[in-house]
Short mmCIF file of C-alpha atoms in Angstrom, two decimals:
data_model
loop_
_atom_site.label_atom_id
_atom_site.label_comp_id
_atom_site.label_asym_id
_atom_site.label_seq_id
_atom_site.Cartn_x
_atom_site.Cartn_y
_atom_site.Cartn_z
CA UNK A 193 0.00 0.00 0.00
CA UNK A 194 0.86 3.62 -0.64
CA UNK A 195 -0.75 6.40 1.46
CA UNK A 196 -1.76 9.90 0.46
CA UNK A 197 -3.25 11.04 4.06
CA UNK A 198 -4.79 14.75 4.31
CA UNK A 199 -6.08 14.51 8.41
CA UNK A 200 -9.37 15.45 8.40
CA UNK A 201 -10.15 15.62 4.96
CA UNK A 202 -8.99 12.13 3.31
CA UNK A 203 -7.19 9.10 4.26
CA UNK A 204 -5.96 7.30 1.06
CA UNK A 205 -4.71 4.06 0.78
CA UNK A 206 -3.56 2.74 -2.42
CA UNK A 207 -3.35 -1.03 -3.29
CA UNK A 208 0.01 -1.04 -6.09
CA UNK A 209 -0.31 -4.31 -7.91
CA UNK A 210 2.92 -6.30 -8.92
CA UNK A 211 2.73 -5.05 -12.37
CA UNK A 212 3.18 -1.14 -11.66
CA UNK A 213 6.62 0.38 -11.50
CA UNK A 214 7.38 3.09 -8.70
CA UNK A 215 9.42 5.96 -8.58
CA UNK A 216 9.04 9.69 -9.34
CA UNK A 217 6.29 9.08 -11.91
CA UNK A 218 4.25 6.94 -9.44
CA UNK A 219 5.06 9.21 -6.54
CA UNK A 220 3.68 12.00 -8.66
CA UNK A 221 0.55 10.23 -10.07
CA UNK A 222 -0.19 9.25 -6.78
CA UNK A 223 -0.07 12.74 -4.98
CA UNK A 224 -1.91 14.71 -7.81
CA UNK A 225 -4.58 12.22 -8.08
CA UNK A 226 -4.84 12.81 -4.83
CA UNK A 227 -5.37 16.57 -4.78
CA UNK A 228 -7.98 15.61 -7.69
CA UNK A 229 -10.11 12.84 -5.20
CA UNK A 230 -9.64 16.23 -2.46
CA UNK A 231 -11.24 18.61 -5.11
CA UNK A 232 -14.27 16.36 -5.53
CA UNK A 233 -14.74 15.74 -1.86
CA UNK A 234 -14.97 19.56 -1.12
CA UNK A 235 -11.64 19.20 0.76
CA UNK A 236 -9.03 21.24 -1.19
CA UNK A 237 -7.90 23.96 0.16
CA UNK A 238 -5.57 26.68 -1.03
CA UNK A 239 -2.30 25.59 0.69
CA UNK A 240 -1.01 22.21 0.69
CA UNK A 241 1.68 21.02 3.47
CA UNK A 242 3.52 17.90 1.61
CA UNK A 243 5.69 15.57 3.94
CA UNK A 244 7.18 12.59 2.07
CA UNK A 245 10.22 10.05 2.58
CA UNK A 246 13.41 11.01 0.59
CA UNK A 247 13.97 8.24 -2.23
CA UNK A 248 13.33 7.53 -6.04
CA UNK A 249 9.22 8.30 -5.98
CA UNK A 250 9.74 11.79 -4.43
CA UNK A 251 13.67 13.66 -5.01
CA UNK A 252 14.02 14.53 -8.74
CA UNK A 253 13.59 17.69 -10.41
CA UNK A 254 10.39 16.36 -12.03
CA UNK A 255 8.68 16.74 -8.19
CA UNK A 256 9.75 20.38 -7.95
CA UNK A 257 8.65 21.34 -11.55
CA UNK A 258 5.16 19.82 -11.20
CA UNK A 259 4.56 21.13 -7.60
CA UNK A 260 5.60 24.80 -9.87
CA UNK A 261 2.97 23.68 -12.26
CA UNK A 262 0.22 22.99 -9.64
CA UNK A 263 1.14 26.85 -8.02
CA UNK A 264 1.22 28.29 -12.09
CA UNK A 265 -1.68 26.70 -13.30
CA UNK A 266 -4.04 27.62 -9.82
CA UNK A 267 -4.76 24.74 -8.49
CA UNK A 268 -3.17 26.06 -5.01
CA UNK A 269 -1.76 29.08 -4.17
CA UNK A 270 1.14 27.62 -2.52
CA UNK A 271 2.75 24.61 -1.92
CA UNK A 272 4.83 23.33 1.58
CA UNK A 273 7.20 20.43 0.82
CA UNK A 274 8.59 18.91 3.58
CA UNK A 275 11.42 16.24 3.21
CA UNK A 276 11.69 14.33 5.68
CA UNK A 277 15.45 13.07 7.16
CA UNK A 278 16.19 9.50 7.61
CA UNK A 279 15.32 7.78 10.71
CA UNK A 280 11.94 9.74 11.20
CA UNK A 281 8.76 8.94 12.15
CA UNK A 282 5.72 10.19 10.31
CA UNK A 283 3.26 9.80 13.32
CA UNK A 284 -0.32 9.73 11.73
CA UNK A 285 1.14 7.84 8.69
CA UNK A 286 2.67 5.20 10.71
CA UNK A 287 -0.13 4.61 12.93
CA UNK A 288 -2.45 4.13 10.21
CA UNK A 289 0.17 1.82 8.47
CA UNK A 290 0.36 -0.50 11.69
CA UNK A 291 -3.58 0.29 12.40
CA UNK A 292 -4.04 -1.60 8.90
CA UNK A 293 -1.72 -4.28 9.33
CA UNK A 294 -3.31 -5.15 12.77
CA UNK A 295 -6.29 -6.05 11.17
CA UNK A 296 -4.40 -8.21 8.46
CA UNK A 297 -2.19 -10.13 10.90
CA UNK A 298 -3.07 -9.03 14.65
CA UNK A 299 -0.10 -9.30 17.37
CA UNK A 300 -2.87 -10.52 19.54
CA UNK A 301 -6.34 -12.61 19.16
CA UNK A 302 -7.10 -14.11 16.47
CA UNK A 303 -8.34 -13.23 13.03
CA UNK A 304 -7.23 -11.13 10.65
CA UNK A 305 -6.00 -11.84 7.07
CA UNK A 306 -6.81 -10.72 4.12
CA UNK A 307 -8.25 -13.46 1.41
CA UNK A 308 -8.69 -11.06 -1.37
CA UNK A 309 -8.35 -7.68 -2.98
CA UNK A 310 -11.68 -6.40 -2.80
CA UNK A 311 -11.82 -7.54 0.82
CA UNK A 312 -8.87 -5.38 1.73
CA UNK A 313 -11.34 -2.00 0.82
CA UNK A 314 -13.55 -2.67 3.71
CA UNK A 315 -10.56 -3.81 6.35
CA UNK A 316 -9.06 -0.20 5.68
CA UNK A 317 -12.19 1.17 6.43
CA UNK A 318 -12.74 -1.10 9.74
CA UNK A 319 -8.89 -0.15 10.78
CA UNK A 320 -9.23 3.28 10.38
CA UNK A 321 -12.42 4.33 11.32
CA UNK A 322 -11.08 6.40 14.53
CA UNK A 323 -9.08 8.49 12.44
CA UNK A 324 -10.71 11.80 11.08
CA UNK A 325 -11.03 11.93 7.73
CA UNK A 326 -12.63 10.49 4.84
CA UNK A 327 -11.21 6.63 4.43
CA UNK A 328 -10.56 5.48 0.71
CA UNK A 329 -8.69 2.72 -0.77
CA UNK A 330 -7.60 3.06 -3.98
CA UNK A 331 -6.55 1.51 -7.19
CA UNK A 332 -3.34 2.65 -8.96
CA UNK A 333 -2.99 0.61 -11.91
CA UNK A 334 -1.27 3.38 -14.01
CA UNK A 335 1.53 5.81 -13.90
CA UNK A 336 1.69 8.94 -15.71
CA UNK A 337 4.27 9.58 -17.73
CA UNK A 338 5.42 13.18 -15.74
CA UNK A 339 9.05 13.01 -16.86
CA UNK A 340 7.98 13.13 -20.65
CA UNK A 341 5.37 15.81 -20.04
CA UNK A 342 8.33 17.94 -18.26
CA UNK A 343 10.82 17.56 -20.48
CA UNK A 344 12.75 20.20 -21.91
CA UNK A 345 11.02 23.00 -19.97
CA UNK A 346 13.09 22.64 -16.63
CA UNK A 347 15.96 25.06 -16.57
CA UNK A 348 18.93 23.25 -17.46
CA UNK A 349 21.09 25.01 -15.10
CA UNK A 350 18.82 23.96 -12.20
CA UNK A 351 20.20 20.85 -10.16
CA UNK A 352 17.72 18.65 -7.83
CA UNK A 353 19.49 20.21 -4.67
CA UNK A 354 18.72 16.97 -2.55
CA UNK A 355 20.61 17.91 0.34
CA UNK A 356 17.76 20.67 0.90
CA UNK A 357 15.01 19.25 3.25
CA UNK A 358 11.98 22.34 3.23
CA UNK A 359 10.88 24.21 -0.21
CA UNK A 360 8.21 26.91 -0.79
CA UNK A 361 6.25 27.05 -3.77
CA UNK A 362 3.72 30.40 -3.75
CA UNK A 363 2.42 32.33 -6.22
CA UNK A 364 4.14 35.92 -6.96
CA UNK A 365 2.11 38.02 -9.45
CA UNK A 366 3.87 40.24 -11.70
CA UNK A 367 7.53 37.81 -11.30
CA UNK A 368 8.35 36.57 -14.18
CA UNK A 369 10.57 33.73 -13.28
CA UNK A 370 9.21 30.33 -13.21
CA UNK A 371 5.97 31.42 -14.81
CA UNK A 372 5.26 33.40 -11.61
CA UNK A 373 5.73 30.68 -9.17
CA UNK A 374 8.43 32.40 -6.10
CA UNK A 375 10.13 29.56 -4.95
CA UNK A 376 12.36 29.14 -1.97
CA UNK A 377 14.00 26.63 0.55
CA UNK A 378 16.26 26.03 3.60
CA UNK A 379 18.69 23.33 4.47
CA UNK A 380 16.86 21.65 7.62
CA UNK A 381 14.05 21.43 9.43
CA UNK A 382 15.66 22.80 12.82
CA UNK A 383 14.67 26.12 14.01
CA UNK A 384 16.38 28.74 12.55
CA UNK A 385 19.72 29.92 14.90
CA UNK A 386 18.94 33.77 15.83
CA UNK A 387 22.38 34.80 15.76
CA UNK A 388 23.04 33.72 11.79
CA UNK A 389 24.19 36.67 9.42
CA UNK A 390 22.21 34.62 7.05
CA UNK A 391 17.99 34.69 6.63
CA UNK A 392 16.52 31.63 7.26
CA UNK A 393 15.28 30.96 3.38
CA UNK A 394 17.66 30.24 -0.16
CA UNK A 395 18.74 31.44 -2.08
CA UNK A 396 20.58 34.73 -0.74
CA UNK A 397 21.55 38.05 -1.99
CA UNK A 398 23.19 40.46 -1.16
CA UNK A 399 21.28 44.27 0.18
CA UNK A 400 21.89 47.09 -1.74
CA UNK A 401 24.15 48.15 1.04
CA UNK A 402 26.94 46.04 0.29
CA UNK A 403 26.78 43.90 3.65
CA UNK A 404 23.56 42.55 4.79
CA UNK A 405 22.50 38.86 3.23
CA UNK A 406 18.62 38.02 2.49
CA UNK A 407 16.39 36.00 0.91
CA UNK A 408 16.45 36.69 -3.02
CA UNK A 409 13.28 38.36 -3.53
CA UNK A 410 12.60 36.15 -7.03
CA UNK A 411 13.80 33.20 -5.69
CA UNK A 412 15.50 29.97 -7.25
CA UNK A 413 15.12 30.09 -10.91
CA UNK A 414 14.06 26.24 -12.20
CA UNK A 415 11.45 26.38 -14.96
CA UNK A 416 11.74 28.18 -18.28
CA UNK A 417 8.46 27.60 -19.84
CA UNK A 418 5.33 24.77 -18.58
CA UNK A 419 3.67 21.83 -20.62
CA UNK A 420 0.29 22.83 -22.04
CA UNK A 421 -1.96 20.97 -20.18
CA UNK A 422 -4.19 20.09 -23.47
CA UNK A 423 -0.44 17.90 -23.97
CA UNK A 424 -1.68 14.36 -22.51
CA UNK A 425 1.50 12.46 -21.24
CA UNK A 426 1.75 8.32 -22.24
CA UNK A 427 1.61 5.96 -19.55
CA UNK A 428 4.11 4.51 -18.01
CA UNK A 429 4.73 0.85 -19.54
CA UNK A 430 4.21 -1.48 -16.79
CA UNK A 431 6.60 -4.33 -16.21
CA UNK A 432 6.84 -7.17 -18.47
CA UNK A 433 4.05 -9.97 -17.35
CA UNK A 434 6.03 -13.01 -18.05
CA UNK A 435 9.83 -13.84 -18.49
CA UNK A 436 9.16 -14.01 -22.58
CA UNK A 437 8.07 -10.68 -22.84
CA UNK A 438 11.23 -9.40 -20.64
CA UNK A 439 14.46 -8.27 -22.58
CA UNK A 440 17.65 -8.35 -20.68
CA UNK A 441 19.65 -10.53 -18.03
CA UNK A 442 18.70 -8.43 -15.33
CA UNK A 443 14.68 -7.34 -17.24
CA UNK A 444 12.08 -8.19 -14.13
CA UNK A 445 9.12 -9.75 -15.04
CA UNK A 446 5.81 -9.80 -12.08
CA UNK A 447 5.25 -13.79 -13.65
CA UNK A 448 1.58 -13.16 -14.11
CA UNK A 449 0.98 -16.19 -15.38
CA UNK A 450 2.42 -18.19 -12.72
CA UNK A 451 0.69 -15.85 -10.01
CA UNK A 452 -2.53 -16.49 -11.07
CA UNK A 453 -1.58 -20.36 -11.64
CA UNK A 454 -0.58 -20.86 -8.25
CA UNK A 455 -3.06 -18.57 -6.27
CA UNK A 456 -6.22 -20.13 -8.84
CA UNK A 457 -4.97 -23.32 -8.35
CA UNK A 458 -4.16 -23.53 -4.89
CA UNK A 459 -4.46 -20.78 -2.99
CA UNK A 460 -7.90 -19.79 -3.46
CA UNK A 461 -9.33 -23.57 -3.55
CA UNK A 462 -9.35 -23.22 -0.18
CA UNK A 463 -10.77 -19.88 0.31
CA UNK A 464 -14.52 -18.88 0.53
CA UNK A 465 -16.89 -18.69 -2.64
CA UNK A 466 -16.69 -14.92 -2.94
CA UNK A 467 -12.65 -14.93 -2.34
CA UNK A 468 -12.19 -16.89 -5.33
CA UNK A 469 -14.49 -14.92 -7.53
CA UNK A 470 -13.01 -11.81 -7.03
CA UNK A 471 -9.36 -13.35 -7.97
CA UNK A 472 -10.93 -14.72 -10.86
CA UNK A 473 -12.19 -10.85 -11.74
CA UNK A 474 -8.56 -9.80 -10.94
CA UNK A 475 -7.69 -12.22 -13.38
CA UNK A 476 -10.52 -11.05 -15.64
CA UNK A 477 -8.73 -7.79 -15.69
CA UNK A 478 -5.80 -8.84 -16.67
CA UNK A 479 -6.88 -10.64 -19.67
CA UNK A 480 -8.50 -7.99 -20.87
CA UNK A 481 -5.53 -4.93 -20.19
CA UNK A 482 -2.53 -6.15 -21.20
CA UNK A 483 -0.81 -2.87 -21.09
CA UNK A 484 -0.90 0.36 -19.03
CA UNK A 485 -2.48 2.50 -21.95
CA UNK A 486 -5.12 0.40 -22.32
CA UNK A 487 -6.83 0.74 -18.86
CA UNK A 488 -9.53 2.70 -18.99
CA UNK A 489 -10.38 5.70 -16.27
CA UNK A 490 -12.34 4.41 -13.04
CA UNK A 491 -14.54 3.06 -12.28
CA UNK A 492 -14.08 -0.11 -13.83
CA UNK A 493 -16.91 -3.27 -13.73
CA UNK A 494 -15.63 -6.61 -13.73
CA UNK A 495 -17.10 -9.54 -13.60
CA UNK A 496 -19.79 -7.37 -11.42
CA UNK A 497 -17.05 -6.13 -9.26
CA UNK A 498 -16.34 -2.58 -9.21
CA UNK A 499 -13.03 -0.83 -9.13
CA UNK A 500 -14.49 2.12 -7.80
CA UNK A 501 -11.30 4.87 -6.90
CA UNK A 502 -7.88 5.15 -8.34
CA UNK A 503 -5.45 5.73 -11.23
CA UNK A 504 -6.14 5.99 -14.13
CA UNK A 505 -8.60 8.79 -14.09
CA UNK A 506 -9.69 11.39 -17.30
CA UNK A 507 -6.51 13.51 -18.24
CA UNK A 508 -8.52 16.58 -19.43
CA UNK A 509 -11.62 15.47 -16.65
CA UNK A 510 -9.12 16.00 -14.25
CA UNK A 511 -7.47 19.52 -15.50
CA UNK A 512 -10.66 20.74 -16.01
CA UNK A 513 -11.53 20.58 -12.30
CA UNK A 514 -8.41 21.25 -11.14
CA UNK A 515 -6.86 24.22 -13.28
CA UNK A 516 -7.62 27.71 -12.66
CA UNK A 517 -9.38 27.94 -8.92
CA UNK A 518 -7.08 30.63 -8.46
CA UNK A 519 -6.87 33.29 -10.97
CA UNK A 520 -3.42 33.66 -12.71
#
């Protein structure tokens, strides 16, 4: 599971099946359909706080130039990313996780388990019902393709600075760097020491009187132009199904065949009537979507079992709720 929690307003868990690659293009599907699910709830607000784990789905330039996009194209008016450093804890995330996996495989008592995929939509609802917040498990079957979308209109000169842990997206009428988008960071997520000759935020100038350091009032310079959001990016491929459809030694396949073999077989003979049907519709699925581009947007019937949340969703659906709240 993957989580996209906003306290209060939506707690989303996403199943991500074997087939799915992860990375920045996942983390970034994952987060903006997100925002999208918080639009049609009622929930989005103008400022979003974003905590995440460093890694491959979150630190790349792609993250910074589509958090600029969301600020340029009014979705929010500013944007709080928070990167948090190794080791930490991430409180409400962590206590859902293990809230969740209680109810799979409980330390104590008995029950538990999880016999199939549709089953696991009302266990996150059971495990979290506590918490405030709108429970939702969702489907992310496809990635889009963010990198492609980006490409070519990041400033080339502009490095992922990775070693910075807290950035500021806002929007800055009347700048015309990054489309209007002010953008600014600090190193760490300590309090800022009173006694520094520098200001808390990056990057720094220099005052007109020669001496005194502050924040650069345009801030860092990282996109020179944005994607038209008419431009629909491809999928993601997913990875190969089987070992004959990998290329390469070190190509990694999910085995579909095999995993629906052994779990049709075997696994699910011993399972309850209505466990075994919805493998079969899992199956079903597969046999009909061979690739990521062929998926269609949720929700998806099959074999009378409904895919209801999730990824993919309508490109230009999406925009068009999405783009513009704010005037630009």
């Amino acid at each position: 599971m993957q989580g996209n929690l906003f306290p209060g307003s939506l707690m989303r868990l996403s199943l991500v099946p074997p087939c799915l690659k992860t990375g920045t293009n996942f983390g970034l599907t994952a987060f903006v359909a997100a925002l999208h699910r918080l639009f049609q709830l009622g929930k989005l607000g103008s400022t979003i706080v974003r905590q995440t784990d460093s890694g491959s789905d979150n630190d790349s330039c792609d993250t910074h130039a589509l958090h600029c996009a969301l600020v340029h194209f009014g979705v929010v008016q500013k944007i709080v990313w928070i990167r948090l450093m190794p080791k930490h804890s991430h409180d409400l995330a962590d206590r859902v996780n293990s809230m969740v996996g209680e109810k799979i495989d409980p330390i104590k008592g008995v029950g538990g388990v999880c016999d199939a995929p549709w089953d696991m939509e009302d266990i996150i609802k059971r495990a979290i019902a506590s918490q405030s917040g709108h429970p939702e498990m969702a489907w992310h079957w496809c990635n889009w393709d963010w990198r492609e979308w980006i490409k070519g209109h990041i400033q080339r000169e502009f490095k992922d600075v990775s070693h910075m842990r807290y950035w500021v997206y806002e929007d800055a009428p009347g700048l015309a760097k990054n489309g209007g988008v002010r953008v600014i960071y600090k190193a760490n997520l300590l309090p800022h020491p009173g006694n520094s000759r520098e200001p808390e935020f990056k990057p720094i100038e220099t005052a007109p009187d020669g001496f005194t350091l502050r924040t650069n009032a345009e801030g860092q310079d990282i996109m020179n132009s944005y994607p038209s959001l008419d431009n629909i990016p491809p999928m993601e491929p997913w990875k190969p199904a089987n070992p004959s459809e990998a290329e390469g030694v070190s190509a990694v396949c999910w085995k579909r065949d095999k995993v629906f073999s052994d779990i049709l077989g075997h696994t699910a003979t011993r399972l309850r009537a209505d466990a075994q049907a919805q493998w079969r519709a899992l199956k079903s699925f597969h046999d009909s979507f061979h690739t990521s581009d062929t998926v269609p947007p949720l929700p998806i019937n099959v074999n009378e079992m409904v895919m209801e949340h999730g990824v993919p969703v309508s490109w230009s659906a999406m925009w068009n709720e999405l783009a513009w709240r704010y005037k630009r």
